[in-house]
Amino acid sequence: MKFDKPATTNPIDRLKVVGQPIHRIDGELKTTGRAMYAYEWHDPNLKYAYGYPLGSAIAKGRIKSMDVSAAKKAAGVLSVVTTLDVGKLKKGEFNTANLFGGDEIEHYHQAIAVVVAETFEQARAAAGLIKVEYAEKKGTFDLNAQKDAAKKPDDSQKPDTAVGDFAAAFSAAPVTIDQSYTTPDQSHAMMEPHASIAAWNGDEVTVWTSSQMIDWWRSDLATTLGVEKDKIHLMSPFIGGGFGGKLFLRVDAVLAALGAKEAGRPVKVALPRPFMINNATHRPATIQRIRIGTEQDGKITAIAHESWSGDLPGGVLETAVNQTRLLYAGANRMTAMRLATLNLPEGNAMRAPGEAPGLMALEIAIDEIAEKVGLDPIEFRVLNDTQVDPENHERPFSHRDLIGCLKLGAERFGWSNRPKVGSKREGNWLIGMGVAAAFRDNLVLPSAARVKLGKDGIVTVETDMTDIGTGSYTIIAQTAAEMMGVGIDKVAVQLGDSRFPISAGSGGQFGANSSTSGVYAACVKLREAIAQKLGFNSEDAVFEDGSVKSGNRAVPLAEAAGAEGLVGEDKMEWGDLTKTHQQSTFGAHFVEVGVDAATGETRIRRMLAVCAAGRILNPITARSQVIGAMTMGAGGALSEELAVDTKRGFFVNHDLAGYEVPVHADIPHQDVIFLDETDPMSSPMKAKGVGELGLCGVSAAIANAIYNATGVRVRHYPMTLDKLLGGLPEVA
């Protein structure tokens, strides 16, 4: 099925199941411990061995020699596979860094060996016996030091845009700001580690792993191992968090496959936490410069956003200017991004890449220019709203209600009671409120599914879609139930298996909308097959209450299925609607903080998110996504920072003791409001993504609240005590 025209009325619009607050159908499995995650997978017919990875002790150079003799003689050791043994392996399509193979070292903790033993402890002990001699080279590890050497990447990464004459307009503007902001390197810090089990059967390998994108991983693993793609069976039914860190093939799957082949046994490999942080991907640091010029009344006439980030050679930009190209009006505009070469672990996608760090800067800058003009921050944002792409006025937004988010949020949060800067105090606490706009593009990818109707009337959905804690199982079940006219208890969902049709996968907040659209398409096929078998006109057939009806005739689905059952399979593909209309999601984040006037300690007191993201498929799972994102935004604002050793090239705080993510005690009650809206240009579901929108803007709202409380403007994240102490008022 191809979606190339705006959606009209369809079975989803009945909203008997879709849109209802249904609890997760996989919740019982997870809360009772029966959901098997990658490392926990157990087949009683298999005798598992354990692999432990060894990482490079240098950040750049090459390996001169490796002595594994002592490791091979250690107790319980079955095999040792080194990067020198396998030689240079091919990189997959989606991999920037070299995962394994050859003598070249690109970054610290690059995998250089895996030891396989009877127990985990034996493998770990033996890995410590390997002796490695390196030829170290000088690397570059400091973005600030490399900023001037950063290059413009090729046009495929769309580094620059320009409309009008920014320089002239900015020079002529009566009110201007020109400020720099920085965001640090950040870790996904998901609870479940990167983990895989591999088992060979002849020349075929089965891999149980933790992957957001089944088909991407399968393709890249085939390339890296040098085997045919159809020889790899990959499964990932449950995932304990990813946030983009499991979008691309990681080394645990490669090491498990190589170790299992060498040992002749199924092998389990889980990356230790320090290895995860220094071996896998992370969100790169940014340096951002923002210039805004306005008329005296606050109307933007000139806006420019420049960003610098770093990555390994051949790496990708952190696209921090994305939202500035689309969020606010302004006739004269310029954006530019530059990429520095850094020999740090690979920088790549982390929840809301681009917009998350970009809004951390832009939404502080918007507050700064609003204050300079003398407008309330919400009034300024409303004044500069636009219903068309600011860089292409011929391209309207499919649906945009940023103003609705801001105004409803202001009413519910009590924005009219916002104090003047530094004026409200409760004992030793300085109290302030902040706001920020939320923006994230609405992305869609092709997605396929297979839907079966059994003789028992059960509808079974099969797709390689993944569930990273987002509720995919539940919204897919709701979609099939709505389309086939059955209760959700009559739907079984099977996910995360490469034998199933290829889905969009989970990432970029495209997963929910794309995968349910694929299920919609497959259900249309199944409905047609049922109608054809019964001699009904498929256009007139009504599926409800477990039956299919046409005219005066009604047939139970179980009867329609017959002894053999029926199957519908299809793939949702996308036309040009994303080209003719800009599709985006919008929101507003409101935060109240208290800042201790003596210590600079910041405590979040209240949070509210108002989201405009098309039809909400399940308000319970959507809310969970948003409050989790808000929590991540709190960490990004106040504590999260990977500390770089700029001499040796690694992240020093490479565990959950040193890399401080928020915990329950850090977060107050969070409110979430979804605007009641649909977007027919987005998909037949009329939905959009929401999981990343909930993060975008949160950190800036906290920063703006801190300024309102204290009068101290911090432009460099995280907003730790040291950045506040010098500007706080004296304690009475």
XYZ file of C-alpha atoms in Angstrom:
732
model
C 0.000 0.000 0.000
C 1.219 3.469 -0.817
C 0.168 6.446 1.257
C 0.197 9.311 -1.228
C -3.055 11.129 -0.468
C -4.333 12.568 2.821
C -6.214 9.999 4.865
C -9.993 10.069 4.772
C -12.398 8.293 7.120
C -11.256 4.730 7.750
C -11.859 1.965 10.339
C -9.253 3.434 12.723
C -11.494 6.484 13.200
C -14.018 4.381 15.139
C -11.633 4.632 18.115
C -13.169 1.665 19.907
C -9.682 0.325 20.676
C -7.181 2.739 19.125
C -6.804 5.868 21.229
C -8.019 4.116 24.366
C -5.936 3.974 27.586
C -5.132 0.259 27.430
C -2.396 -1.089 29.686
C 0.570 -2.818 28.064
C -0.254 -6.329 26.902
C 3.368 -7.317 27.591
C 3.348 -5.758 31.055
C 2.672 -8.974 32.946
C 5.571 -10.747 31.225
C 7.931 -7.951 32.209
C 6.767 -7.470 35.770
C 6.878 -11.201 36.495
C 10.296 -11.699 34.922
C 9.022 -13.950 32.138
C 10.022 -11.614 29.318
C 13.410 -12.880 28.166
C 15.878 -10.156 27.264
C 18.893 -10.811 25.070
C 21.323 -12.172 27.659
C 18.585 -14.118 29.448
C 17.446 -16.180 26.481
C 17.563 -19.847 27.451
C 17.187 -22.965 25.359
C 17.540 -26.097 27.528
C 19.001 -27.941 24.552
C 21.966 -25.567 24.324
C 25.062 -25.507 26.501
C 26.136 -21.885 26.731
C 29.646 -20.505 27.093
C 30.522 -16.954 28.052
C 32.499 -14.351 26.181
C 34.289 -11.370 27.710
C 35.561 -8.498 25.540
C 38.943 -6.819 25.760
C 39.176 -3.182 24.708
C 42.076 -1.122 23.450
C 44.083 0.749 26.087
C 44.941 3.506 23.609
C 42.745 5.853 21.604
C 44.698 5.963 18.354
C 47.446 3.904 16.790
C 47.894 0.257 15.939
C 48.512 -3.057 17.625
C 52.062 -4.317 17.195
C 51.532 -7.683 18.875
C 49.220 -9.656 21.140
C 50.304 -12.489 23.424
C 47.308 -14.682 24.267
C 49.212 -17.759 25.410
C 48.477 -17.277 29.110
C 44.811 -16.584 28.424
C 44.429 -19.763 26.396
C 45.912 -21.833 29.233
C 43.674 -20.280 31.886
C 41.037 -22.353 33.629
C 37.865 -22.955 31.667
C 38.954 -21.118 28.527
C 37.527 -22.548 25.300
C 38.835 -20.064 22.750
C 40.364 -16.640 22.255
C 39.589 -14.605 19.139
C 41.654 -11.482 18.517
C 41.303 -8.640 16.097
C 44.572 -9.788 14.499
C 43.194 -13.298 13.956
C 40.259 -12.184 11.828
C 42.048 -9.403 9.940
C 40.279 -6.364 8.569
C 36.520 -6.912 8.360
C 34.103 -4.940 6.236
C 32.039 -2.203 7.828
C 28.284 -2.361 7.527
C 26.302 0.379 5.825
C 25.330 2.031 9.104
C 28.626 1.763 10.988
C 31.016 4.705 11.243
C 33.495 3.034 13.579
C 35.370 -0.190 12.955
C 33.703 -2.702 15.269
C 36.354 -5.422 15.107
C 39.170 -6.695 12.926
C 42.635 -5.532 11.877
C 45.434 -3.804 13.748
C 44.298 -0.171 13.458
C 42.928 1.503 16.586
C 40.409 4.336 16.049
C 39.250 4.986 19.621
C 39.723 3.935 23.222
C 38.103 0.606 24.180
C 37.789 -0.465 20.568
C 37.245 -4.222 20.828
C 40.462 -6.134 20.213
C 39.657 -9.618 21.556
C 37.004 -11.849 23.037
C 37.786 -14.677 25.461
C 35.283 -17.542 25.623
C 35.145 -19.746 28.709
C 32.846 -22.040 30.638
C 31.886 -19.256 33.050
C 31.720 -15.489 32.897
C 34.252 -15.166 35.716
C 36.756 -17.418 33.942
C 36.425 -15.446 30.716
C 36.896 -12.129 32.516
C 39.954 -13.351 34.414
C 41.566 -14.761 31.284
C 40.982 -11.550 29.319
C 43.160 -9.778 31.893
C 46.062 -12.100 30.998
C 46.331 -10.921 27.386
C 49.415 -8.813 26.756
C 49.203 -6.165 24.048
C 51.945 -3.998 22.568
C 50.806 -0.820 20.832
C 52.305 1.761 18.516
C 50.466 4.823 19.800
C 49.729 7.891 17.667
C 48.718 11.368 18.697
C 44.972 11.908 18.583
C 42.557 14.827 18.850
C 40.053 14.702 21.696
C 39.021 18.271 22.501
C 36.189 19.868 20.497
C 37.118 23.354 21.688
C 40.688 22.910 20.493
C 39.543 21.513 17.121
C 36.720 23.982 16.473
C 38.676 26.143 14.034
C 39.843 23.073 12.125
C 36.308 21.719 11.710
C 35.234 21.122 8.114
C 32.039 21.471 6.161
C 30.843 17.921 5.440
C 29.449 16.896 2.062
C 26.019 18.100 1.011
C 24.403 14.756 1.857
C 24.399 15.921 5.477
C 22.796 19.279 4.497
C 25.201 21.381 6.558
C 24.158 24.865 5.401
C 21.025 26.808 4.506
C 20.496 30.489 3.726
C 17.465 32.628 2.935
C 17.551 36.390 2.329
C 20.484 38.479 3.547
C 21.141 37.604 7.161
C 24.248 39.750 7.615
C 22.564 42.935 6.399
C 19.354 42.305 8.335
C 21.195 41.495 11.547
C 23.338 44.600 11.218
C 20.241 46.771 10.719
C 18.141 45.188 13.475
C 17.443 47.557 16.414
C 17.519 44.683 18.956
C 20.047 41.841 18.737
C 21.709 39.058 20.678
C 24.875 37.132 19.781
C 25.634 34.327 22.222
C 27.456 31.009 22.392
C 26.162 27.878 24.121
C 27.663 24.438 24.711
C 26.296 20.978 25.332
C 28.531 18.117 26.538
C 29.027 14.564 25.345
C 26.223 12.420 26.752
C 25.603 8.697 27.163
C 22.419 6.764 26.406
C 22.890 5.066 29.798
C 20.125 2.555 29.110
C 19.552 -0.015 31.848
C 20.036 -3.137 29.715
C 23.596 -3.477 28.408
C 24.462 -4.268 24.824
C 24.189 -8.058 24.899
C 23.981 -10.957 22.438
C 23.898 -14.727 22.282
C 25.067 -16.456 19.103
C 24.639 -20.107 18.132
C 25.832 -21.655 14.867
C 24.151 -24.544 13.065
C 26.454 -25.383 10.196
C 26.865 -22.187 8.185
C 23.785 -20.552 9.703
C 23.842 -18.445 12.846
C 21.050 -17.458 15.212
C 21.634 -14.300 17.242
C 19.506 -13.228 20.190
C 20.369 -9.584 20.765
C 19.163 -6.169 21.904
C 18.490 -4.261 18.703
C 16.187 -1.402 17.807
C 16.450 -2.116 14.068
C 16.338 -5.820 13.192
C 16.929 -5.582 9.445
C 19.697 -2.967 9.711
C 21.553 -5.195 12.164
C 21.029 -8.337 10.111
C 22.362 -6.669 6.963
C 25.408 -5.178 8.668
C 26.194 -8.362 10.601
C 26.140 -10.299 7.331
C 28.568 -7.794 5.812
C 30.895 -7.886 8.824
C 30.915 -11.687 9.108
C 31.132 -12.160 5.353
C 28.086 -14.438 5.159
C 24.843 -14.335 3.220
C 22.086 -12.353 4.888
C 19.683 -15.301 4.699
C 22.114 -17.329 6.833
C 21.458 -15.020 9.805
C 18.421 -15.369 12.035
C 18.219 -12.414 14.402
C 15.796 -12.092 17.315
C 15.147 -9.223 19.709
C 11.662 -9.579 21.243
C 12.330 -7.459 24.348
C 14.741 -4.558 24.756
C 15.663 -2.893 28.026
C 16.129 0.610 26.656
C 18.003 1.914 23.662
C 17.499 5.681 23.105
C 19.339 5.345 19.774
C 22.296 3.468 21.247
C 20.996 0.224 19.726
C 20.020 1.587 16.315
C 23.173 0.269 14.703
C 24.992 -3.058 14.906
C 27.264 -3.140 17.952
C 30.284 -5.253 18.711
C 28.612 -7.605 21.201
C 26.787 -9.344 18.337
C 29.985 -9.606 16.286
C 32.021 -10.982 19.193
C 29.317 -13.476 20.146
C 29.146 -14.783 16.575
C 32.926 -15.018 16.135
C 33.438 -16.505 19.601
C 30.703 -19.089 19.100
C 32.130 -20.189 15.771
C 35.617 -20.602 17.204
C 34.469 -22.346 20.388
C 31.897 -24.559 18.708
C 29.402 -23.574 21.402
C 26.630 -20.989 21.795
C 28.219 -17.909 23.384
C 26.806 -15.095 25.502
C 28.463 -11.662 25.398
C 27.376 -8.624 27.417
C 29.368 -5.404 27.314
C 30.445 -4.188 30.784
C 29.211 -0.671 31.563
C 32.604 1.058 31.041
C 32.920 -0.772 27.742
C 29.445 0.364 26.716
C 30.252 4.017 27.283
C 33.660 4.035 25.604
C 32.992 1.457 22.892
C 29.424 2.150 21.775
C 27.930 5.379 20.456
C 27.164 8.562 22.391
C 25.636 12.000 21.823
C 28.455 14.279 20.671
C 29.232 17.579 22.363
C 28.318 20.792 20.553
C 29.426 24.404 20.431
C 26.590 26.604 19.178
C 26.457 30.264 18.213
C 23.054 31.914 17.864
C 22.360 35.403 16.560
C 18.889 36.914 16.486
C 17.804 40.359 15.347
C 14.317 41.816 15.812
C 12.269 44.928 15.284
C 11.433 46.976 18.379
C 8.126 45.117 18.648
C 9.895 41.738 18.802
C 9.303 40.518 15.249
C 12.314 38.460 14.144
C 14.014 39.882 11.062
C 17.273 37.915 11.204
C 18.177 34.565 12.756
C 21.353 32.499 12.443
C 22.391 29.289 14.136
C 25.839 27.744 13.750
C 26.946 24.494 15.365
C 30.208 22.591 15.713
C 30.441 18.919 16.701
C 33.012 16.161 16.353
C 33.263 12.532 15.315
C 35.621 9.903 14.003
C 36.851 10.343 10.409
C 33.906 9.778 8.088
C 31.467 10.413 10.937
C 28.212 12.332 11.094
C 27.058 15.744 12.285
C 25.053 16.362 15.419
C 22.408 18.304 13.485
C 21.724 20.880 16.187
C 20.392 23.549 13.795
C 17.506 21.410 12.473
C 14.752 23.044 14.530
C 15.983 26.576 13.810
C 15.291 26.000 10.134
C 11.608 25.445 10.887
C 10.484 26.712 14.288
C 10.221 30.514 14.049
C 9.450 33.010 11.293
C 12.052 35.474 10.024
C 12.778 36.665 6.523
C 16.576 36.554 6.713
C 18.070 33.276 7.903
C 21.267 31.284 7.984
C 22.267 27.921 9.477
C 25.613 26.162 9.278
C 27.196 23.054 10.779
C 30.839 22.004 10.871
C 32.399 18.677 11.808
C 35.716 18.268 13.618
C 37.737 15.063 13.554
C 37.941 13.601 17.058
C 39.406 10.251 18.073
C 36.749 9.691 20.703
C 34.271 6.802 20.607
C 31.731 7.099 17.818
C 29.278 9.986 18.028
C 25.865 9.150 16.643
C 22.127 9.191 17.259
C 20.822 9.634 20.797
C 17.176 10.347 21.534
C 16.074 13.264 19.323
C 19.458 13.793 17.655
C 19.728 17.357 16.419
C 16.683 18.913 18.032
C 17.472 17.845 21.606
C 20.853 19.646 21.874
C 19.769 22.331 19.403
C 16.787 23.381 21.487
C 18.972 23.368 24.602
C 20.597 26.418 23.022
C 17.906 27.974 20.834
C 15.249 28.126 23.545
C 17.585 29.929 25.932
C 18.414 32.387 23.148
C 14.711 32.982 22.498
C 14.209 33.825 26.161
C 17.188 36.174 26.060
C 15.946 38.122 23.040
C 12.397 38.221 24.435
C 13.696 39.791 27.630
C 15.770 42.295 25.671
C 12.715 43.315 23.629
C 10.612 43.506 26.774
C 8.109 40.771 25.910
C 6.884 37.827 27.937
C 8.650 34.673 26.630
C 5.351 33.096 25.559
C 4.129 36.294 23.905
C 7.401 36.480 21.944
C 7.062 32.894 20.702
C 3.441 33.432 19.673
C 4.370 36.622 17.815
C 6.973 34.752 15.754
C 4.933 31.659 14.956
C 4.613 30.554 11.336
C 2.267 28.250 9.449
C 4.691 27.738 6.556
C 8.245 26.467 6.285
C 10.287 29.639 6.987
C 12.865 28.586 4.396
C 10.231 27.766 1.753
C 6.965 29.671 1.970
C 5.425 27.466 -0.727
C 5.495 24.562 1.726
C 2.918 24.795 4.517
C 2.914 22.718 7.674
C 0.506 19.799 7.503
C -0.753 20.720 10.965
C 0.877 23.043 13.487
C -0.497 24.229 16.812
C 2.501 25.469 18.763
C 0.434 28.439 19.911
C -2.225 26.119 21.298
C 0.426 24.244 23.284
C 1.883 27.444 24.715
C -1.446 29.019 25.661
C -2.985 25.906 27.193
C 0.232 25.192 29.083
C 0.398 28.738 30.403
C -3.166 28.485 31.681
C -2.703 25.096 33.354
C 0.712 25.912 34.840
C -0.265 29.281 36.255
C 2.164 31.233 34.078
C 0.474 34.504 34.987
C 1.941 34.077 38.485
C 5.505 33.871 37.166
C 7.658 36.096 39.349
C 9.991 38.822 38.178
C 13.586 37.680 37.868
C 15.117 36.894 41.269
C 12.119 38.204 43.205
C 10.441 35.159 44.720
C 11.848 33.471 47.774
C 10.689 30.728 50.127
C 13.158 30.623 53.004
C 16.531 29.907 51.441
C 15.010 28.829 48.121
C 14.848 31.134 45.108
C 11.794 30.210 43.014
C 11.410 30.591 39.264
C 9.440 29.401 36.237
C 10.670 28.670 32.739
C 9.174 27.715 29.400
C 10.506 26.345 26.131
C 8.969 25.303 22.846
C 9.226 21.671 21.805
C 9.776 20.640 18.202
C 10.635 17.401 16.444
C 10.209 16.384 12.828
C 7.626 13.722 12.036
C 9.526 10.973 10.241
C 8.080 7.887 8.561
C 9.788 4.807 7.120
C 8.432 1.890 5.057
C 7.013 -0.806 7.307
C 5.533 -4.236 6.595
C 3.507 -6.763 8.577
C 1.743 -10.097 8.263
C -1.660 -10.597 9.900
C -3.154 -14.063 10.317
C -6.705 -15.034 11.179
C -6.891 -18.453 12.818
C -9.757 -20.920 13.004
C -10.142 -19.936 16.659
C -10.824 -16.338 15.680
C -7.476 -15.124 17.038
C -5.718 -12.426 15.004
C -1.931 -12.807 15.044
C 0.369 -10.010 13.918
C 3.938 -10.748 12.819
C 6.441 -7.986 12.080
C 10.103 -7.495 12.916
C 9.188 -4.259 14.724
C 10.856 -3.848 18.119
C 9.622 -2.652 21.502
C 12.234 -0.670 23.442
C 9.850 0.013 26.287
C 7.668 2.245 24.122
C 4.526 0.080 24.023
C 4.866 -1.257 20.463
C 3.204 -4.546 21.386
C 0.148 -2.737 22.681
C -0.436 -0.146 19.965
C 0.098 -2.759 17.254
C -2.472 -4.991 18.963
C -4.860 -2.022 19.189
C -4.443 -1.324 15.480
C -5.177 -4.918 14.482
C -8.118 -5.115 16.887
C -9.639 -1.920 15.483
C -9.174 -2.979 11.880
C -10.530 -6.505 12.365
C -13.368 -5.586 14.710
C -12.261 -7.692 17.663
C -11.296 -7.052 21.257
C -7.633 -6.649 22.107
C -7.811 -9.957 23.962
C -8.311 -11.642 20.592
C -5.010 -10.301 19.197
C -1.557 -11.859 19.581
C 1.507 -9.832 18.615
C 4.899 -11.285 17.732
C 7.793 -8.859 17.267
C 11.547 -8.689 16.897
C 12.235 -11.661 14.628
C 14.029 -11.384 11.286
C 11.770 -14.128 9.855
C 8.888 -11.648 9.973
C 8.186 -8.855 7.438
C 10.576 -5.908 7.664
C 9.245 -3.006 9.694
C 10.367 0.568 10.297
C 12.017 -0.428 13.566
C 12.270 1.801 16.634
C 13.964 5.178 16.453
C 13.540 8.809 15.469
C 9.999 8.680 16.929
C 9.008 7.093 13.603
C 8.343 3.639 15.050
C 4.768 3.927 16.333
C 3.236 5.729 13.368
C 5.141 3.743 10.727
C 4.716 0.273 12.224
C 1.003 0.661 12.960
C 0.535 1.926 9.399
C 2.209 -1.264 8.167
C -0.197 -3.308 10.296
C -3.073 -1.227 8.915
C -1.994 -2.118 5.359
C -1.726 -5.831 6.189
C -5.159 -5.760 7.846
C -6.654 -4.203 4.710
C -5.284 -7.192 2.776
C -6.722 -9.617 5.323
C -10.103 -7.879 5.242
C -10.101 -8.194 1.446
C -9.227 -11.899 1.649
C -12.066 -12.536 4.115
C -14.578 -10.586 2.038
C -13.528 -12.363 -1.144
C -13.862 -15.783 0.477
C -17.353 -14.942 1.727
C -18.447 -13.273 -1.500
C -18.782 -9.865 0.165
C -17.921 -6.552 -1.418
C -14.817 -5.562 0.554
C -15.809 -1.889 0.363
C -19.126 -2.595 2.083
C -17.979 -5.200 4.615
C -18.084 -4.113 8.247
C -15.806 -5.781 10.789
C -17.116 -5.499 14.331
C -17.936 -7.581 17.386
C -15.822 -10.473 16.136
C -17.802 -10.828 12.907
C -17.800 -9.547 9.358
C -21.114 -8.139 8.142
C -22.512 -7.198 4.750
C -26.139 -6.414 4.176
C -28.256 -8.775 6.269
C -25.525 -11.389 6.570
C -23.039 -11.688 9.440
C -20.308 -14.321 9.720
C -18.101 -14.872 12.787
C -14.423 -14.380 11.960
C -13.561 -17.857 13.258
C -16.009 -19.336 10.742
C -14.708 -17.106 7.969
C -11.140 -18.254 8.647
C -11.991 -21.903 8.030
C -9.754 -24.763 9.048
C -6.701 -23.371 7.240
C -7.019 -19.775 8.330
C -6.378 -16.682 6.244
C -3.382 -14.368 5.888
C -2.929 -10.759 4.850
C 0.524 -9.256 4.271
C 1.511 -5.839 2.973
C 3.990 -3.003 3.308
C 3.190 0.643 3.905
C 5.188 2.885 1.609
C 5.108 6.654 1.444
C 4.400 9.113 -1.353
C 5.352 12.777 -1.659
C 3.202 14.307 1.078
C 6.306 14.886 3.216
C 7.718 16.939 0.349
C 4.646 19.072 -0.314
C 3.880 19.669 3.376
C 6.252 20.000 6.314
C 5.250 17.420 8.912
C 6.388 18.154 12.443
C 5.365 17.701 16.062
C 5.110 20.568 18.526
C 4.883 21.135 22.225
C 5.596 23.386 25.174
C 7.487 22.533 28.337
C 6.904 24.373 31.612
C 9.121 23.978 34.678
C 9.245 25.469 38.159
C 12.496 25.216 40.117
C 13.864 26.132 43.478
C 17.530 27.116 43.747
C 19.248 27.152 47.134
C 20.626 30.659 47.561
C 23.588 29.391 49.590
C 24.659 26.245 47.709
C 23.274 26.691 44.207
C 21.491 23.333 44.427
C 18.627 23.202 41.952
C 15.492 21.207 42.640
C 12.735 20.779 40.101
C 9.376 21.412 41.773
C 6.878 21.025 38.924
C 6.927 19.996 35.261
C 4.282 20.161 32.539
C 4.445 19.079 28.899
C 1.770 19.979 26.361
C 2.147 17.993 23.141
C 0.598 18.332 19.693
C 1.511 15.102 17.936
C -1.465 14.023 15.883
C -3.705 11.217 17.094
C -2.462 9.676 20.316
C -2.714 5.918 19.778
C -2.628 5.072 23.481
C -2.579 7.852 26.092
C -1.039 5.590 28.754
C 1.985 4.464 26.742
C 2.363 7.911 25.168
C 2.372 9.574 28.582
C 5.014 7.117 29.764
C 7.170 8.089 26.813
C 6.810 11.796 27.537
C 7.483 11.633 31.279
C 10.531 9.457 30.612
C 11.749 12.016 28.100
C 11.131 14.849 30.559
C 13.244 12.968 33.091
C 16.024 12.615 30.534
C 15.781 16.353 29.898
C 16.229 17.009 33.611
C 19.418 14.952 33.567
C 20.651 16.784 30.491
C 20.082 20.126 32.179
C 21.495 19.443 35.617
C 23.886 16.506 35.780
C 24.694 14.489 32.664
C 28.137 14.997 31.157
C 30.721 12.576 29.870
C 34.040 13.936 31.148
C 36.693 13.698 28.443
C 40.317 12.958 29.259
C 41.705 15.251 26.571
C 45.198 13.762 26.846
C 44.372 10.059 26.547
C 41.062 10.277 24.725
C 38.444 8.486 26.776
C 35.379 9.176 28.899
C 36.507 9.077 32.512
C 33.132 8.707 34.247
C 32.240 5.522 32.397
C 29.706 3.996 34.771
C 26.417 4.868 36.436
C 28.214 6.053 39.566
C 30.141 8.764 37.741
C 27.679 9.466 34.925
C 24.761 10.822 36.919
C 21.302 10.203 35.528
C 18.189 11.300 37.431
C 16.540 8.822 39.798
C 13.011 8.765 41.192
C 13.879 11.042 44.115
C 15.055 13.748 41.706
C 11.792 14.037 39.812
C 8.502 15.529 41.081
C 5.073 14.735 39.698
C 4.936 15.426 35.983
C 1.832 16.476 34.087
C 1.296 15.709 30.407
C -1.454 17.098 28.175
C -2.053 15.896 24.619
C -3.944 18.228 22.306
C -6.931 16.521 20.697
C -5.891 16.555 17.057
C -5.242 14.414 14.008
C -2.980 14.873 10.996
C -4.457 13.179 7.911
C -1.309 13.939 5.912
C 0.888 11.917 8.245
C -0.516 8.395 7.786
C -3.777 6.414 7.717
C -3.433 6.381 11.520
C -3.439 10.225 11.445
C -0.817 9.981 14.198
C 2.732 11.234 14.659
C 5.610 10.403 16.960
C 5.806 11.721 20.516
C 8.618 9.905 22.375
C 11.361 12.347 21.404
C 9.155 15.447 21.424
C 8.889 14.922 25.179
C 12.637 15.574 25.510
C 13.028 18.463 23.095
C 13.081 21.775 24.979
C 12.985 20.360 28.515
C 16.558 21.300 29.421
C 16.112 24.856 28.161
C 12.889 25.251 30.152
C 14.869 24.286 33.263
C 17.661 26.709 32.338
C 15.142 29.498 31.830
C 13.494 28.700 35.176
C 16.890 28.872 36.900
C 17.444 32.313 35.384
C 14.008 33.476 36.471
C 14.746 32.273 40.002
C 18.276 33.628 40.346
C 19.085 36.154 37.647
C 22.057 33.972 36.668
C 22.083 33.118 32.954
C 23.919 29.839 32.351
C 24.652 28.948 28.721
C 26.787 25.867 29.234
C 25.339 22.504 30.199
C 25.057 20.825 32.620
C 24.013 23.589 34.996
C 26.041 22.469 37.962
C 26.541 24.365 41.215
C 29.830 25.963 40.185
C 28.133 27.778 37.290
C 25.640 29.424 39.657
C 27.509 30.186 42.860
C 29.278 33.326 41.724
C 26.071 35.083 40.719
C 23.706 34.127 43.529
C 22.482 36.829 45.912
C 23.876 36.848 49.406
C 21.927 34.845 51.941
C 20.240 37.094 54.484
